Amino acid sequence: MPEETVDLDKICYKKNFLSKVIARVNYKTISDFDLPKELAEKLKEVFQIMEPVKMTGTEFQITGPEISAKSSEITEWHFFGKAREKKLTVSQEAFFVEFDAYESFEKLKEDFLTVFDKFTSVYGEVLQINFFGLRYINNIDIPEEEPLNWTKYIKEKMLDTFNFAKSEIESDDFLSRAFQILEYNYGDFNLRYQFGMPNPDYPAPIRRKYYVLDLDTFYSGQQEVTDIKENIDKFHKCIQTAFEKSITEELRGAMNE
């Protein structure tokens, strides 16, 4: 993306269009995983409501020409904030924090690292982390006419799909979806950027002014505890930069009304 002067440290909006923010850690499956009571009590200091969920898992084994299936019952632990505005899911191979009501990166980071520290204090010796990701999903829903006209809010470079539809196709009145994916590999992490109009009424033609900016940063590979604590800041800065380079001053103004 072209360089643009944006002082990230000074950015503070009164509201946002975030529908969900997710921080996720995957690790090598912990055999016979059962959440210790002392850890559950520590997690409930941050996510006060706990709801264990029983599920059935199936493992397939191939022995020569024969395929056998073995079923087993596994448990996922779901924790929620008091108003269910945030959720923590813990399983034998991952835990992740989801915010539906996002306040700030500082609050997300505090809650996630609190959980991470409590979790690693119990499983540190056997925990083999192989994935960490941070994802911000913006659903920009604006009740205006001309649902395909986003030049007021989104940088023009992001709207080439709509320009093509208008200039190369007979009519854009029949357009039912316009969505793109860009992937960047920075060496030590990746950014998957999905943007456009997925259209909540699909497959009907687009009639609603609804645009998604979905920024997903992640690293797949062996990681240490210290790597996660460094990467959460690095990933957030990458997401913040990409978001700011995608929007206009008019959208910034709308978030500060």
PDB file of C-alpha atoms in Angstrom:
ATOM      1  CA  MET A   1       0.000   0.000   0.000  1.00  0.00           C
ATOM      2  CA  PRO A   2       1.307   3.525  -0.766  1.00  0.00           C
ATOM      3  CA  GLU A   3       2.834   5.449   2.089  1.00  0.00           C
ATOM      4  CA  GLU A   4       0.535   7.867   3.879  1.00  0.00           C
ATOM      5  CA  THR A   5       1.167  10.121   6.836  1.00  0.00           C
ATOM      6  CA  VAL A   6      -0.964   8.776   9.660  1.00  0.00           C
ATOM      7  CA  ASP A   7      -0.012   9.292  13.302  1.00  0.00           C
ATOM      8  CA  LEU A   8      -1.281   6.026  14.767  1.00  0.00           C
ATOM      9  CA  ASP A   9      -0.532   7.104  18.338  1.00  0.00           C
ATOM     10  CA  LYS A  10      -3.012   9.982  18.081  1.00  0.00           C
ATOM     11  CA  ILE A  11      -5.886   8.020  16.584  1.00  0.00           C
ATOM     12  CA  CYS A  12      -8.854   7.721  18.945  1.00  0.00           C
ATOM     13  CA  TYR A  13     -12.407   7.350  17.661  1.00  0.00           C
ATOM     14  CA  LYS A  14     -15.603   7.852  19.627  1.00  0.00           C
ATOM     15  CA  LYS A  15     -17.210   4.868  17.891  1.00  0.00           C
ATOM     16  CA  ASN A  16     -16.245   2.161  15.431  1.00  0.00           C
ATOM     17  CA  PHE A  17     -17.738  -0.252  12.919  1.00  0.00           C
ATOM     18  CA  LEU A  18     -16.173  -3.359  14.435  1.00  0.00           C
ATOM     19  CA  SER A  19     -18.466  -6.374  14.546  1.00  0.00           C
ATOM     20  CA  LYS A  20     -15.861  -8.715  16.019  1.00  0.00           C
ATOM     21  CA  VAL A  21     -12.221  -8.708  17.162  1.00  0.00           C
ATOM     22  CA  ILE A  22     -10.463 -12.038  17.721  1.00  0.00           C
ATOM     23  CA  ALA A  23      -7.122 -13.000  19.277  1.00  0.00           C
ATOM     24  CA  ARG A  24      -6.310 -16.698  18.884  1.00  0.00           C
ATOM     25  CA  VAL A  25      -3.576 -19.108  19.957  1.00  0.00           C
ATOM     26  CA  ASN A  26      -3.304 -22.661  18.594  1.00  0.00           C
ATOM     27  CA  TYR A  27      -1.031 -25.290  20.102  1.00  0.00           C
ATOM     28  CA  LYS A  28      -0.201 -28.957  19.658  1.00  0.00           C
ATOM     29  CA  THR A  29      -3.113 -31.005  20.978  1.00  0.00           C
ATOM     30  CA  ILE A  30      -2.888 -31.565  24.730  1.00  0.00           C
ATOM     31  CA  SER A  31      -3.779 -35.216  25.342  1.00  0.00           C
ATOM     32  CA  ASP A  32      -6.502 -35.931  27.908  1.00  0.00           C
ATOM     33  CA  PHE A  33      -7.074 -32.206  28.297  1.00  0.00           C
ATOM     34  CA  ASP A  34      -9.245 -31.284  31.250  1.00  0.00           C
ATOM     35  CA  LEU A  35      -9.376 -27.698  32.443  1.00  0.00           C
ATOM     36  CA  PRO A  36      -8.046 -27.637  36.030  1.00  0.00           C
ATOM     37  CA  LYS A  37     -10.385 -26.106  38.566  1.00  0.00           C
ATOM     38  CA  GLU A  38      -7.763 -23.602  39.746  1.00  0.00           C
ATOM     39  CA  LEU A  39      -7.223 -22.380  36.186  1.00  0.00           C
ATOM     40  CA  ALA A  40     -10.972 -22.132  35.553  1.00  0.00           C
ATOM     41  CA  GLU A  41     -11.338 -19.961  38.663  1.00  0.00           C
ATOM     42  CA  LYS A  42      -8.524 -17.682  37.460  1.00  0.00           C
ATOM     43  CA  LEU A  43     -10.121 -17.325  34.028  1.00  0.00           C
ATOM     44  CA  LYS A  44     -13.446 -16.437  35.660  1.00  0.00           C
ATOM     45  CA  GLU A  45     -11.775 -13.350  37.114  1.00  0.00           C
ATOM     46  CA  VAL A  46     -11.794 -11.942  33.567  1.00  0.00           C
ATOM     47  CA  PHE A  47     -14.675 -13.891  31.967  1.00  0.00           C
ATOM     48  CA  GLN A  48     -17.191 -14.377  34.747  1.00  0.00           C
ATOM     49  CA  ILE A  49     -19.620 -16.865  33.147  1.00  0.00           C
ATOM     50  CA  MET A  50     -18.422 -20.426  32.430  1.00  0.00           C
ATOM     51  CA  GLU A  51     -20.333 -22.885  30.230  1.00  0.00           C
ATOM     52  CA  PRO A  52     -18.683 -26.250  29.416  1.00  0.00           C
ATOM     53  CA  VAL A  53     -19.846 -27.712  26.090  1.00  0.00           C
ATOM     54  CA  LYS A  54     -19.651 -31.453  25.364  1.00  0.00           C
ATOM     55  CA  MET A  55     -18.918 -32.461  21.774  1.00  0.00           C
ATOM     56  CA  THR A  56     -18.243 -35.691  19.926  1.00  0.00           C
ATOM     57  CA  GLY A  57     -15.003 -35.980  17.969  1.00  0.00           C
ATOM     58  CA  THR A  58     -14.135 -38.642  15.404  1.00  0.00           C
ATOM     59  CA  GLU A  59     -10.622 -39.944  14.687  1.00  0.00           C
ATOM     60  CA  PHE A  60     -10.032 -41.952  11.504  1.00  0.00           C
ATOM     61  CA  GLN A  61      -7.316 -44.616  11.386  1.00  0.00           C
ATOM     62  CA  ILE A  62      -6.029 -46.288   8.216  1.00  0.00           C
ATOM     63  CA  THR A  63      -4.550 -49.782   8.554  1.00  0.00           C
ATOM     64  CA  GLY A  64      -3.712 -51.222   5.161  1.00  0.00           C
ATOM     65  CA  PRO A  65      -6.913 -51.342   3.090  1.00  0.00           C
ATOM     66  CA  GLU A  66      -9.135 -50.822   6.127  1.00  0.00           C
ATOM     67  CA  ILE A  67     -10.385 -47.515   7.538  1.00  0.00           C
ATOM     68  CA  SER A  68     -11.716 -47.421  11.080  1.00  0.00           C
ATOM     69  CA  ALA A  69     -13.339 -44.576  12.986  1.00  0.00           C
ATOM     70  CA  LYS A  70     -13.075 -43.965  16.695  1.00  0.00           C
ATOM     71  CA  SER A  71     -15.456 -41.554  18.400  1.00  0.00           C
ATOM     72  CA  SER A  72     -14.718 -39.790  21.645  1.00  0.00           C
ATOM     73  CA  GLU A  73     -16.329 -37.083  23.726  1.00  0.00           C
ATOM     74  CA  ILE A  74     -14.400 -33.854  24.141  1.00  0.00           C
ATOM     75  CA  THR A  75     -15.172 -30.705  26.096  1.00  0.00           C
ATOM     76  CA  GLU A  76     -14.810 -27.080  25.130  1.00  0.00           C
ATOM     77  CA  TRP A  77     -14.999 -24.454  27.855  1.00  0.00           C
ATOM     78  CA  HIS A  78     -16.831 -21.266  26.929  1.00  0.00           C
ATOM     79  CA  PHE A  79     -16.436 -18.237  29.160  1.00  0.00           C
ATOM     80  CA  PHE A  80     -18.325 -14.950  28.778  1.00  0.00           C
ATOM     81  CA  GLY A  81     -18.193 -11.457  30.197  1.00  0.00           C
ATOM     82  CA  LYS A  82     -20.999 -10.395  32.515  1.00  0.00           C
ATOM     83  CA  ALA A  83     -22.995  -8.929  29.606  1.00  0.00           C
ATOM     84  CA  ARG A  84     -21.759 -11.572  27.134  1.00  0.00           C
ATOM     85  CA  GLU A  85     -19.972  -8.782  25.309  1.00  0.00           C
ATOM     86  CA  LYS A  86     -16.842 -10.910  25.098  1.00  0.00           C
ATOM     87  CA  LYS A  87     -16.105 -14.612  24.932  1.00  0.00           C
ATOM     88  CA  LEU A  88     -13.218 -16.954  25.715  1.00  0.00           C
ATOM     89  CA  THR A  89     -13.139 -20.454  24.205  1.00  0.00           C
ATOM     90  CA  VAL A  90     -10.665 -23.023  25.551  1.00  0.00           C
ATOM     91  CA  SER A  91     -10.105 -26.465  24.011  1.00  0.00           C
ATOM     92  CA  GLN A  92      -7.392 -29.111  23.840  1.00  0.00           C
ATOM     93  CA  GLU A  93      -5.828 -27.451  20.784  1.00  0.00           C
ATOM     94  CA  ALA A  94      -6.607 -23.709  20.980  1.00  0.00           C
ATOM     95  CA  PHE A  95      -7.940 -20.831  22.993  1.00  0.00           C
ATOM     96  CA  PHE A  96      -9.252 -17.575  21.621  1.00  0.00           C
ATOM     97  CA  VAL A  97     -10.793 -14.360  22.845  1.00  0.00           C
ATOM     98  CA  GLU A  98     -13.627 -12.693  20.907  1.00  0.00           C
ATOM     99  CA  PHE A  99     -14.951  -9.192  21.505  1.00  0.00           C
ATOM    100  CA  ASP A 100     -18.375  -8.262  20.110  1.00  0.00           C
ATOM    101  CA  ALA A 101     -18.371  -4.935  21.972  1.00  0.00           C
ATOM    102  CA  TYR A 102     -14.884  -3.551  21.388  1.00  0.00           C
ATOM    103  CA  GLU A 103     -13.642  -0.758  23.652  1.00  0.00           C
ATOM    104  CA  SER A 104      -9.947  -0.409  22.827  1.00  0.00           C
ATOM    105  CA  PHE A 105      -6.839  -2.351  21.902  1.00  0.00           C
ATOM    106  CA  GLU A 106      -5.516  -1.778  25.419  1.00  0.00           C
ATOM    107  CA  LYS A 107      -8.533  -3.568  26.915  1.00  0.00           C
ATOM    108  CA  LEU A 108      -8.320  -6.415  24.403  1.00  0.00           C
ATOM    109  CA  LYS A 109      -4.593  -6.823  25.041  1.00  0.00           C
ATOM    110  CA  GLU A 110      -5.058  -6.735  28.818  1.00  0.00           C
ATOM    111  CA  ASP A 111      -7.744  -9.434  28.803  1.00  0.00           C
ATOM    112  CA  PHE A 112      -5.977 -11.629  26.269  1.00  0.00           C
ATOM    113  CA  LEU A 113      -2.577 -11.493  27.991  1.00  0.00           C
ATOM    114  CA  THR A 114      -4.170 -12.085  31.391  1.00  0.00           C
ATOM    115  CA  VAL A 115      -5.712 -15.287  30.036  1.00  0.00           C
ATOM    116  CA  PHE A 116      -2.503 -16.159  28.197  1.00  0.00           C
ATOM    117  CA  ASP A 117      -0.367 -15.744  31.321  1.00  0.00           C
ATOM    118  CA  LYS A 118      -2.739 -17.817  33.463  1.00  0.00           C
ATOM    119  CA  PHE A 119      -2.900 -20.521  30.806  1.00  0.00           C
ATOM    120  CA  THR A 120       0.855 -20.729  30.222  1.00  0.00           C
ATOM    121  CA  SER A 121       1.541 -20.755  33.976  1.00  0.00           C
ATOM    122  CA  VAL A 122      -0.307 -24.093  34.116  1.00  0.00           C
ATOM    123  CA  TYR A 123       0.631 -25.632  30.753  1.00  0.00           C
ATOM    124  CA  GLY A 124       3.919 -23.872  30.017  1.00  0.00           C
ATOM    125  CA  GLU A 125       6.024 -27.037  29.983  1.00  0.00           C
ATOM    126  CA  VAL A 126       3.803 -28.945  27.533  1.00  0.00           C
ATOM    127  CA  LEU A 127       2.444 -26.017  25.531  1.00  0.00           C
ATOM    128  CA  GLN A 128       3.787 -26.033  21.962  1.00  0.00           C
ATOM    129  CA  ILE A 129       2.362 -22.950  20.269  1.00  0.00           C
ATOM    130  CA  ASN A 130       2.072 -23.239  16.482  1.00  0.00           C
ATOM    131  CA  PHE A 131      -0.238 -20.343  15.568  1.00  0.00           C
ATOM    132  CA  PHE A 132      -1.114 -16.846  16.757  1.00  0.00           C
ATOM    133  CA  GLY A 133      -3.565 -14.528  15.054  1.00  0.00           C
ATOM    134  CA  LEU A 134      -5.239 -11.157  15.565  1.00  0.00           C
ATOM    135  CA  ARG A 135      -8.259 -10.255  13.428  1.00  0.00           C
ATOM    136  CA  TYR A 136     -10.433  -7.132  13.169  1.00  0.00           C
ATOM    137  CA  ILE A 137     -13.710  -7.287  11.205  1.00  0.00           C
ATOM    138  CA  ASN A 138     -15.275  -3.927  10.322  1.00  0.00           C
ATOM    139  CA  ASN A 139     -18.864  -3.939   9.025  1.00  0.00           C
ATOM    140  CA  ILE A 140     -19.532  -0.451   7.697  1.00  0.00           C
ATOM    141  CA  ASP A 141     -23.307  -0.227   7.508  1.00  0.00           C
ATOM    142  CA  ILE A 142     -24.524   3.203   6.343  1.00  0.00           C
ATOM    143  CA  PRO A 143     -28.236   3.883   5.647  1.00  0.00           C
ATOM    144  CA  GLU A 144     -27.806   5.858   2.427  1.00  0.00           C
ATOM    145  CA  GLU A 145     -28.970   5.543  -1.173  1.00  0.00           C
ATOM    146  CA  GLU A 146     -26.582   4.481  -3.938  1.00  0.00           C
ATOM    147  CA  PRO A 147     -25.334   1.327  -2.196  1.00  0.00           C
ATOM    148  CA  LEU A 148     -22.396   0.881  -4.601  1.00  0.00           C
ATOM    149  CA  ASN A 149     -21.109   4.438  -4.214  1.00  0.00           C
ATOM    150  CA  TRP A 150     -18.387   4.364  -1.547  1.00  0.00           C
ATOM    151  CA  THR A 151     -16.105   7.146  -2.790  1.00  0.00           C
ATOM    152  CA  LYS A 152     -17.075   9.318   0.181  1.00  0.00           C
ATOM    153  CA  TYR A 153     -15.892   6.765   2.750  1.00  0.00           C
ATOM    154  CA  ILE A 154     -13.461   4.287   1.154  1.00  0.00           C
ATOM    155  CA  LYS A 155     -10.262   5.132  -0.725  1.00  0.00           C
ATOM    156  CA  GLU A 156     -10.833   5.035  -4.472  1.00  0.00           C
ATOM    157  CA  LYS A 157      -8.092   2.434  -4.981  1.00  0.00           C
ATOM    158  CA  MET A 158     -10.260  -0.027  -3.012  1.00  0.00           C
ATOM    159  CA  LEU A 159     -13.224   0.403  -5.374  1.00  0.00           C
ATOM    160  CA  ASP A 160     -11.850  -0.931  -8.666  1.00  0.00           C
ATOM    161  CA  THR A 161     -14.279  -3.858  -8.626  1.00  0.00           C
ATOM    162  CA  PHE A 162     -17.244  -1.477  -8.646  1.00  0.00           C
ATOM    163  CA  ASN A 163     -15.661   0.669 -11.367  1.00  0.00           C
ATOM    164  CA  PHE A 164     -15.204  -2.440 -13.499  1.00  0.00           C
ATOM    165  CA  ALA A 165     -18.817  -3.471 -12.947  1.00  0.00           C
ATOM    166  CA  LYS A 166     -20.016  -0.043 -14.032  1.00  0.00           C
ATOM    167  CA  SER A 167     -17.777   0.319 -17.086  1.00  0.00           C
ATOM    168  CA  GLU A 168     -17.426  -3.230 -18.444  1.00  0.00           C
ATOM    169  CA  ILE A 169     -20.750  -4.857 -17.613  1.00  0.00           C
ATOM    170  CA  GLU A 170     -24.115  -3.812 -19.032  1.00  0.00           C
ATOM    171  CA  SER A 171     -25.478  -2.708 -15.662  1.00  0.00           C
ATOM    172  CA  ASP A 172     -24.465  -2.950 -12.039  1.00  0.00           C
ATOM    173  CA  ASP A 173     -28.121  -3.165 -10.992  1.00  0.00           C
ATOM    174  CA  PHE A 174     -27.740  -6.936 -11.001  1.00  0.00           C
ATOM    175  CA  LEU A 175     -24.532  -7.095  -8.943  1.00  0.00           C
ATOM    176  CA  SER A 176     -25.067  -9.422  -5.982  1.00  0.00           C
ATOM    177  CA  ARG A 177     -21.566  -9.599  -4.510  1.00  0.00           C
ATOM    178  CA  ALA A 178     -18.250  -7.753  -4.876  1.00  0.00           C
ATOM    179  CA  PHE A 179     -15.526  -9.061  -2.588  1.00  0.00           C
ATOM    180  CA  GLN A 180     -11.739  -9.271  -2.844  1.00  0.00           C
ATOM    181  CA  ILE A 181      -8.856 -10.871  -0.941  1.00  0.00           C
ATOM    182  CA  LEU A 182      -5.305  -9.582  -0.710  1.00  0.00           C
ATOM    183  CA  GLU A 183      -2.601 -11.549   1.107  1.00  0.00           C
ATOM    184  CA  TYR A 184       0.754 -10.145   2.199  1.00  0.00           C
ATOM    185  CA  ASN A 185       3.702 -12.156   3.484  1.00  0.00           C
ATOM    186  CA  TYR A 186       6.041 -10.015   5.586  1.00  0.00           C
ATOM    187  CA  GLY A 187       8.350 -12.898   6.438  1.00  0.00           C
ATOM    188  CA  ASP A 188       7.656 -13.054  10.149  1.00  0.00           C
ATOM    189  CA  PHE A 189       3.858 -12.806   9.786  1.00  0.00           C
ATOM    190  CA  ASN A 190       1.048 -12.592   7.233  1.00  0.00           C
ATOM    191  CA  LEU A 191      -1.824 -10.219   6.583  1.00  0.00           C
ATOM    192  CA  ARG A 192      -4.982 -11.451   4.894  1.00  0.00           C
ATOM    193  CA  TYR A 193      -7.121  -8.476   3.857  1.00  0.00           C
ATOM    194  CA  GLN A 194     -10.687  -9.202   2.754  1.00  0.00           C
ATOM    195  CA  PHE A 195     -12.773  -6.245   1.627  1.00  0.00           C
ATOM    196  CA  GLY A 196     -15.828  -5.326  -0.376  1.00  0.00           C
ATOM    197  CA  MET A 197     -19.560  -5.959  -0.287  1.00  0.00           C
ATOM    198  CA  PRO A 198     -20.405  -9.569   0.667  1.00  0.00           C
ATOM    199  CA  ASN A 199     -24.082  -8.556   0.598  1.00  0.00           C
ATOM    200  CA  PRO A 200     -26.108  -9.846   3.583  1.00  0.00           C
ATOM    201  CA  ASP A 201     -29.038 -10.396   1.177  1.00  0.00           C
ATOM    202  CA  TYR A 202     -27.035 -12.563  -1.249  1.00  0.00           C
ATOM    203  CA  PRO A 203     -27.911 -13.992  -3.785  1.00  0.00           C
ATOM    204  CA  ALA A 204     -30.333 -11.089  -4.265  1.00  0.00           C
ATOM    205  CA  PRO A 205     -28.839  -7.986  -5.948  1.00  0.00           C
ATOM    206  CA  ILE A 206     -27.091  -5.507  -3.665  1.00  0.00           C
ATOM    207  CA  ARG A 207     -29.549  -2.988  -2.252  1.00  0.00           C
ATOM    208  CA  ARG A 208     -27.952  -2.184   1.103  1.00  0.00           C
ATOM    209  CA  LYS A 209     -24.935   0.075   1.710  1.00  0.00           C
ATOM    210  CA  TYR A 210     -22.809  -2.420   3.620  1.00  0.00           C
ATOM    211  CA  TYR A 211     -19.018  -2.661   3.219  1.00  0.00           C
ATOM    212  CA  VAL A 212     -16.598  -4.998   5.017  1.00  0.00           C
ATOM    213  CA  LEU A 213     -12.961  -4.354   5.907  1.00  0.00           C
ATOM    214  CA  ASP A 214     -11.679  -7.617   7.398  1.00  0.00           C
ATOM    215  CA  LEU A 215      -8.019  -7.512   8.470  1.00  0.00           C
ATOM    216  CA  ASP A 216      -6.509 -10.784   9.657  1.00  0.00           C
ATOM    217  CA  THR A 217      -2.873 -10.956  10.826  1.00  0.00           C
ATOM    218  CA  PHE A 218      -1.279 -14.251  11.813  1.00  0.00           C
ATOM    219  CA  TYR A 219       1.853 -16.342  12.064  1.00  0.00           C
ATOM    220  CA  SER A 220       1.797 -20.122  11.572  1.00  0.00           C
ATOM    221  CA  GLY A 221       4.826 -21.785  13.095  1.00  0.00           C
ATOM    222  CA  GLN A 222       6.534 -22.591  16.366  1.00  0.00           C
ATOM    223  CA  GLN A 223       6.443 -19.652  18.794  1.00  0.00           C
ATOM    224  CA  GLU A 224       7.580 -18.887  22.303  1.00  0.00           C
ATOM    225  CA  VAL A 225       5.579 -17.114  24.977  1.00  0.00           C
ATOM    226  CA  THR A 226       7.656 -13.963  24.486  1.00  0.00           C
ATOM    227  CA  ASP A 227       6.899 -14.015  20.739  1.00  0.00           C
ATOM    228  CA  ILE A 228       3.162 -13.764  21.374  1.00  0.00           C
ATOM    229  CA  LYS A 229       3.569 -10.732  23.614  1.00  0.00           C
ATOM    230  CA  GLU A 230       5.655  -8.955  20.976  1.00  0.00           C
ATOM    231  CA  ASN A 231       3.481  -9.976  18.055  1.00  0.00           C
ATOM    232  CA  ILE A 232       0.186  -8.734  19.463  1.00  0.00           C
ATOM    233  CA  ASP A 233       1.531  -5.153  19.286  1.00  0.00           C
ATOM    234  CA  LYS A 234       3.109  -5.709  15.871  1.00  0.00           C
ATOM    235  CA  PHE A 235      -0.056  -7.234  14.439  1.00  0.00           C
ATOM    236  CA  HIS A 236      -2.255  -4.469  15.813  1.00  0.00           C
ATOM    237  CA  LYS A 237      -0.047  -1.778  14.286  1.00  0.00           C
ATOM    238  CA  CYS A 238      -0.211  -3.537  10.904  1.00  0.00           C
ATOM    239  CA  ILE A 239      -4.018  -3.751  11.082  1.00  0.00           C
ATOM    240  CA  GLN A 240      -4.361  -0.153  12.192  1.00  0.00           C
ATOM    241  CA  THR A 241      -2.109   1.076   9.376  1.00  0.00           C
ATOM    242  CA  ALA A 242      -3.968  -0.918   6.704  1.00  0.00           C
ATOM    243  CA  PHE A 243      -7.337   0.306   7.976  1.00  0.00           C
ATOM    244  CA  GLU A 244      -6.295   3.966   8.009  1.00  0.00           C
ATOM    245  CA  LYS A 245      -4.911   3.695   4.469  1.00  0.00           C
ATOM    246  CA  SER A 246      -8.236   2.305   3.267  1.00  0.00           C
ATOM    247  CA  ILE A 247     -10.623   4.984   4.543  1.00  0.00           C
ATOM    248  CA  THR A 248     -11.262   8.674   3.932  1.00  0.00           C
ATOM    249  CA  GLU A 249     -11.523  11.696   6.207  1.00  0.00           C
ATOM    250  CA  GLU A 250     -15.310  11.533   5.852  1.00  0.00           C
ATOM    251  CA  LEU A 251     -15.410   8.090   7.463  1.00  0.00           C
ATOM    252  CA  ARG A 252     -13.057   9.256  10.215  1.00  0.00           C
ATOM    253  CA  GLY A 253     -15.452  12.121  10.823  1.00  0.00           C
ATOM    254  CA  ALA A 254     -18.398   9.732  10.997  1.00  0.00           C
ATOM    255  CA  MET A 255     -16.557   7.749  13.701  1.00  0.00           C
ATOM    256  CA  ASN A 256     -16.032  10.912  15.725  1.00  0.00           C
ATOM    257  CA  GLU A 257     -19.552  12.293  15.551  1.00  0.00           C
TER     258      GLU A 257
END
